[in-house]
Short mmCIF file of C-alpha atoms and ligand atoms in Angstrom, two decimals:
data_model
loop_
_atom_site.label_atom_id
_atom_site.label_comp_id
_atom_site.label_asym_id
_atom_site.label_seq_id
_atom_site.Cartn_x
_atom_site.Cartn_y
_atom_site.Cartn_z
CA MET A 1 7.34 5.42 31.77
CA TYR A 2 6.21 2.83 29.07
CA SER A 3 8.25 0.93 26.82
CA VAL A 4 7.53 -1.14 23.69
CA LYS A 5 7.92 -4.78 24.78
CA LYS A 6 10.17 -6.87 22.42
CA GLU A 7 7.16 -9.44 22.03
CA ILE A 8 5.40 -6.99 19.66
CA PHE A 9 8.25 -7.61 17.22
CA ILE A 10 8.00 -11.42 17.57
CA ASP A 11 4.31 -11.91 17.93
CA SER A 12 2.89 -9.40 15.44
CA LYS A 13 1.88 -11.14 12.15
CA ILE A 14 1.70 -9.31 8.77
CA GLU A 15 -1.31 -11.49 7.87
CA GLU A 16 -3.25 -10.36 10.86
CA LEU A 17 -2.39 -6.61 10.34
CA MET A 18 -2.83 -6.30 6.63
CA ILE A 19 -5.93 -5.04 4.64
CA PRO A 20 -7.05 -8.08 2.70
CA ALA A 21 -7.14 -7.86 -1.11
CA ASP A 22 -10.76 -7.74 -1.46
CA LYS A 23 -10.98 -4.51 0.65
CA VAL A 24 -8.04 -2.77 -1.18
CA ALA A 25 -8.92 -0.24 -3.97
CA HIS A 26 -6.84 -1.05 -7.11
CA VAL A 27 -6.58 -0.58 -10.81
CA GLN A 28 -5.45 -2.80 -13.73
CA VAL A 29 -2.47 -2.56 -15.87
CA GLY A 30 -4.47 -2.03 -19.00
CA ASN A 31 -6.77 0.66 -17.59
CA PRO A 32 -6.48 4.17 -19.12
CA LEU A 33 -4.98 6.70 -16.73
CA GLU A 34 -8.26 8.50 -16.70
CA HIS A 35 -9.89 5.57 -15.02
CA ALA A 36 -7.04 5.30 -12.54
CA LEU A 37 -7.48 9.02 -11.69
CA LEU A 38 -11.14 8.53 -11.09
CA VAL A 39 -10.46 5.61 -8.61
CA LEU A 40 -7.86 7.74 -6.77
CA VAL A 41 -10.09 10.72 -6.46
CA LYS A 42 -13.24 8.90 -5.58
CA SER A 43 -11.47 6.59 -3.02
CA GLY A 44 -9.44 9.54 -1.58
CA TYR A 45 -6.29 7.52 -1.58
CA THR A 46 -2.95 9.01 -2.83
CA ALA A 47 -1.68 5.79 -4.33
CA VAL A 48 -3.17 2.31 -5.11
CA PRO A 49 -1.75 -0.95 -6.28
CA VAL A 50 -1.73 -1.96 -9.85
CA LEU A 51 -2.78 -5.63 -10.79
CA ASP A 52 -3.42 -7.69 -13.85
CA PRO A 53 -6.65 -9.43 -14.47
CA PHE A 54 -5.31 -12.63 -12.50
CA PHE A 55 -4.58 -10.50 -9.52
CA LYS A 56 -0.77 -10.51 -10.07
CA LEU A 57 1.01 -7.49 -8.48
CA HIS A 58 2.70 -5.21 -11.08
CA GLY A 59 3.26 -1.88 -9.35
CA LEU A 60 1.38 1.17 -7.81
CA ILE A 61 0.02 4.25 -9.42
CA SER A 62 -0.34 7.70 -7.76
CA LYS A 63 -1.92 11.16 -8.54
CA THR A 64 1.61 12.55 -8.83
CA LEU A 65 2.73 9.79 -11.38
CA ILE A 66 -0.53 10.38 -13.42
CA LEU A 67 0.07 14.10 -13.51
CA ASP A 68 3.84 13.57 -14.15
CA SER A 69 2.92 11.48 -17.31
CA ILE A 70 0.70 13.95 -18.89
CA LEU A 71 3.01 16.89 -18.28
CA GLY A 72 4.40 18.37 -21.56
CA ASN A 73 7.17 21.08 -21.75
CA GLU A 74 5.03 23.91 -20.46
CA THR A 75 1.54 22.54 -20.68
CA ILE A 76 -0.52 19.69 -19.29
CA GLU A 77 -1.38 17.44 -22.29
CA ILE A 78 -4.79 16.53 -21.06
CA ASP A 79 -5.70 14.23 -24.09
CA LYS A 80 -2.92 11.72 -22.99
CA ILE A 81 -4.97 10.82 -19.80
CA SER A 82 -7.38 8.75 -22.06
CA THR A 83 -4.76 7.26 -24.30
CA LEU A 84 -1.98 6.37 -21.98
CA LYS A 85 -2.45 3.07 -19.97
CA VAL A 86 -1.63 2.58 -16.29
CA GLU A 87 1.24 0.40 -17.17
CA GLU A 88 3.03 3.26 -18.88
CA ALA A 89 2.97 5.43 -15.82
CA MET A 90 2.98 3.07 -12.86
CA ASN A 91 5.98 2.66 -10.56
CA LYS A 92 7.18 -0.92 -10.91
CA ASP A 93 10.02 -0.66 -8.41
CA ILE A 94 8.09 -1.16 -5.06
CA PRO A 95 8.90 -2.92 -2.01
CA ARG A 96 6.95 -6.28 -1.48
CA LEU A 97 6.19 -8.21 1.61
CA LYS A 98 5.12 -11.92 2.12
CA LYS A 99 2.61 -12.87 4.79
CA ASN A 100 5.29 -14.94 6.57
CA ASP A 101 8.06 -12.08 6.51
CA GLU A 102 9.18 -10.88 9.88
CA PHE A 103 7.26 -7.90 11.42
CA ILE A 104 10.52 -5.97 11.70
CA LYS A 105 10.92 -5.98 7.87
CA ALA A 106 7.50 -4.62 7.61
CA LEU A 107 8.15 -1.88 10.27
CA GLY A 108 11.41 -0.76 8.32
CA LEU A 109 9.62 -0.48 4.94
CA THR A 110 6.75 1.56 6.33
CA ILE A 111 9.26 4.34 7.33
CA ASN A 112 9.36 5.30 3.74
CA HIS A 113 6.30 4.03 2.30
CA PRO A 114 2.71 4.67 3.52
CA PHE A 115 1.75 1.08 2.53
CA VAL A 116 3.45 -2.04 1.39
CA CYS A 117 1.93 -4.64 -0.98
CA VAL A 118 1.77 -8.25 0.38
CA GLU A 119 1.97 -11.00 -2.37
CA ASP A 120 2.14 -14.78 -2.26
CA GLU A 121 5.12 -16.85 -3.44
CA SER A 122 3.97 -16.44 -6.98
CA GLY A 123 3.56 -12.83 -7.00
CA PHE A 124 -0.30 -12.89 -6.54
CA PHE A 125 -1.66 -9.86 -4.55
CA GLU A 126 -2.80 -10.57 -1.00
CA GLY A 127 -3.40 -7.23 0.46
CA ILE A 128 -1.68 -4.15 2.00
CA LEU A 129 0.05 -3.33 5.16
CA THR A 130 -0.33 0.19 6.00
CA ARG A 131 1.50 2.67 8.25
CA ARG A 132 -1.69 3.26 10.10
CA SER A 133 -2.32 -0.39 11.15
CA ILE A 134 1.21 -0.39 12.60
CA LEU A 135 0.69 2.77 14.43
CA LYS A 136 -2.47 1.36 15.79
CA LEU A 137 -0.63 -1.66 17.03
CA PHE A 138 1.88 0.33 19.02
CA THR A 139 -0.74 2.64 20.41
CA ARG A 140 -2.77 -0.34 21.63
CA ASN A 141 0.23 -1.96 23.25
CA LEU A 142 1.05 1.41 25.03
CA ASN A 143 -2.57 1.82 26.09
CA GLN A 144 -2.62 -1.65 27.66
CA GLN A 145 0.45 -1.11 29.50
CA GLU A 146 -1.11 2.22 30.99
CA LYS A 147 -4.29 0.27 32.03
CA MET A 148 -2.10 -2.42 33.75
CA SER A 149 0.05 0.06 35.64
O1 4BW B 201 -10.73 6.86 2.67
C1 4BW B 201 -10.07 6.81 3.71
N1 4BW B 201 -10.48 6.14 4.83
C2 4BW B 201 -9.79 6.08 5.97
N2 4BW B 201 -10.31 5.56 7.02
N3 4BW B 201 -8.59 6.70 5.97
C3 4BW B 201 -8.10 7.37 4.98
C4 4BW B 201 -8.71 7.35 3.82
N4 4BW B 201 -7.94 8.07 3.01
C5 4BW B 201 -6.89 8.49 3.63
N5 4BW B 201 -6.92 7.95 4.99
C6 4BW B 201 -5.89 8.32 6.05
C7 4BW B 201 -5.33 7.01 6.45
O2 4BW B 201 -4.87 7.12 7.80
O3 4BW B 201 -4.78 9.12 5.33
C8 4BW B 201 -3.54 8.44 5.42
C9 4BW B 201 -2.90 8.50 4.07
O4 4BW B 201 -3.73 8.06 3.02
P1 4BW B 201 -2.95 7.93 1.57
O5 4BW B 201 -2.05 6.59 1.62
O6 4BW B 201 -1.96 9.12 1.36
O7 4BW B 201 -4.05 7.85 0.55
C10 4BW B 201 -4.10 6.81 5.50
O8 4BW B 201 -3.07 6.14 6.04
P2 4BW B 201 -2.88 4.53 5.89
O9 4BW B 201 -4.24 3.96 6.35
O10 4BW B 201 -1.73 4.09 6.72
O11 4BW B 201 -2.72 4.24 4.46
C11 4BW B 201 -1.59 4.43 3.79
C12 4BW B 201 -1.81 4.28 2.28
O12 4BW B 201 -2.16 3.04 1.97
C13 4BW B 201 -2.78 5.34 1.81
C14 4BW B 201 -3.26 4.63 0.63
O13 4BW B 201 -2.36 5.02 -0.61
C15 4BW B 201 -2.99 3.13 0.77
N6 4BW B 201 -4.45 2.56 1.27
C16 4BW B 201 -4.87 2.49 2.52
N7 4BW B 201 -6.05 1.83 2.46
C17 4BW B 201 -6.21 1.44 1.32
C18 4BW B 201 -5.15 1.86 0.39
N8 4BW B 201 -5.13 1.79 -0.89
C19 4BW B 201 -6.29 1.06 -1.55
N9 4BW B 201 -7.20 0.64 -0.74
C20 4BW B 201 -7.37 0.70 0.63
N10 4BW B 201 -8.42 0.12 1.26
#
């Protein structure tokens, strides 16, 4: 029987687990929703971070939020997709992490969020921590125990 060692909670560093900003697909606050939808469809992701031109983190945008914002009473108002801006549809109320936050905080946040944005002290975007990288960490740890037994 294998168990998760407590060291994993102490030694795991958000900085080492996160995907750095330059590898994260993102859109900008002023982009039309049409552009955001293209980025989401082409990248294959459900949601991506929203930044400003200085790389400050503002929120996230998802395919669902885009569809919701162009939904009329009984029709989809497709013209809105080129006039509405990302900042009008994005979710601003998102969880945020700092690189030096404790791993246990990140673990808790990824229960309800597939990824959590990491920002510096001034709110500049540094990357994302995904549920995948946390699951990989636990799987690697359990596999190591299996090899050693
Ligand atoms: O294009 C993909 N490549 C790979 N390798 N895996 C993918 C890709 N698209 C989806 N996946 C897998 C991942 O396991 O499906 C999961 C759910 O994707 P999502 O949420 O619903 O688009 C992925 O899980 P994850 O790696 O833990 O990522 C969680 C969420 O983080 C994704 C997406 O919203 C965001 N994300 C991940 N990598 C990203 C990213 N957003 C922008 N840029 C990235 N590089």
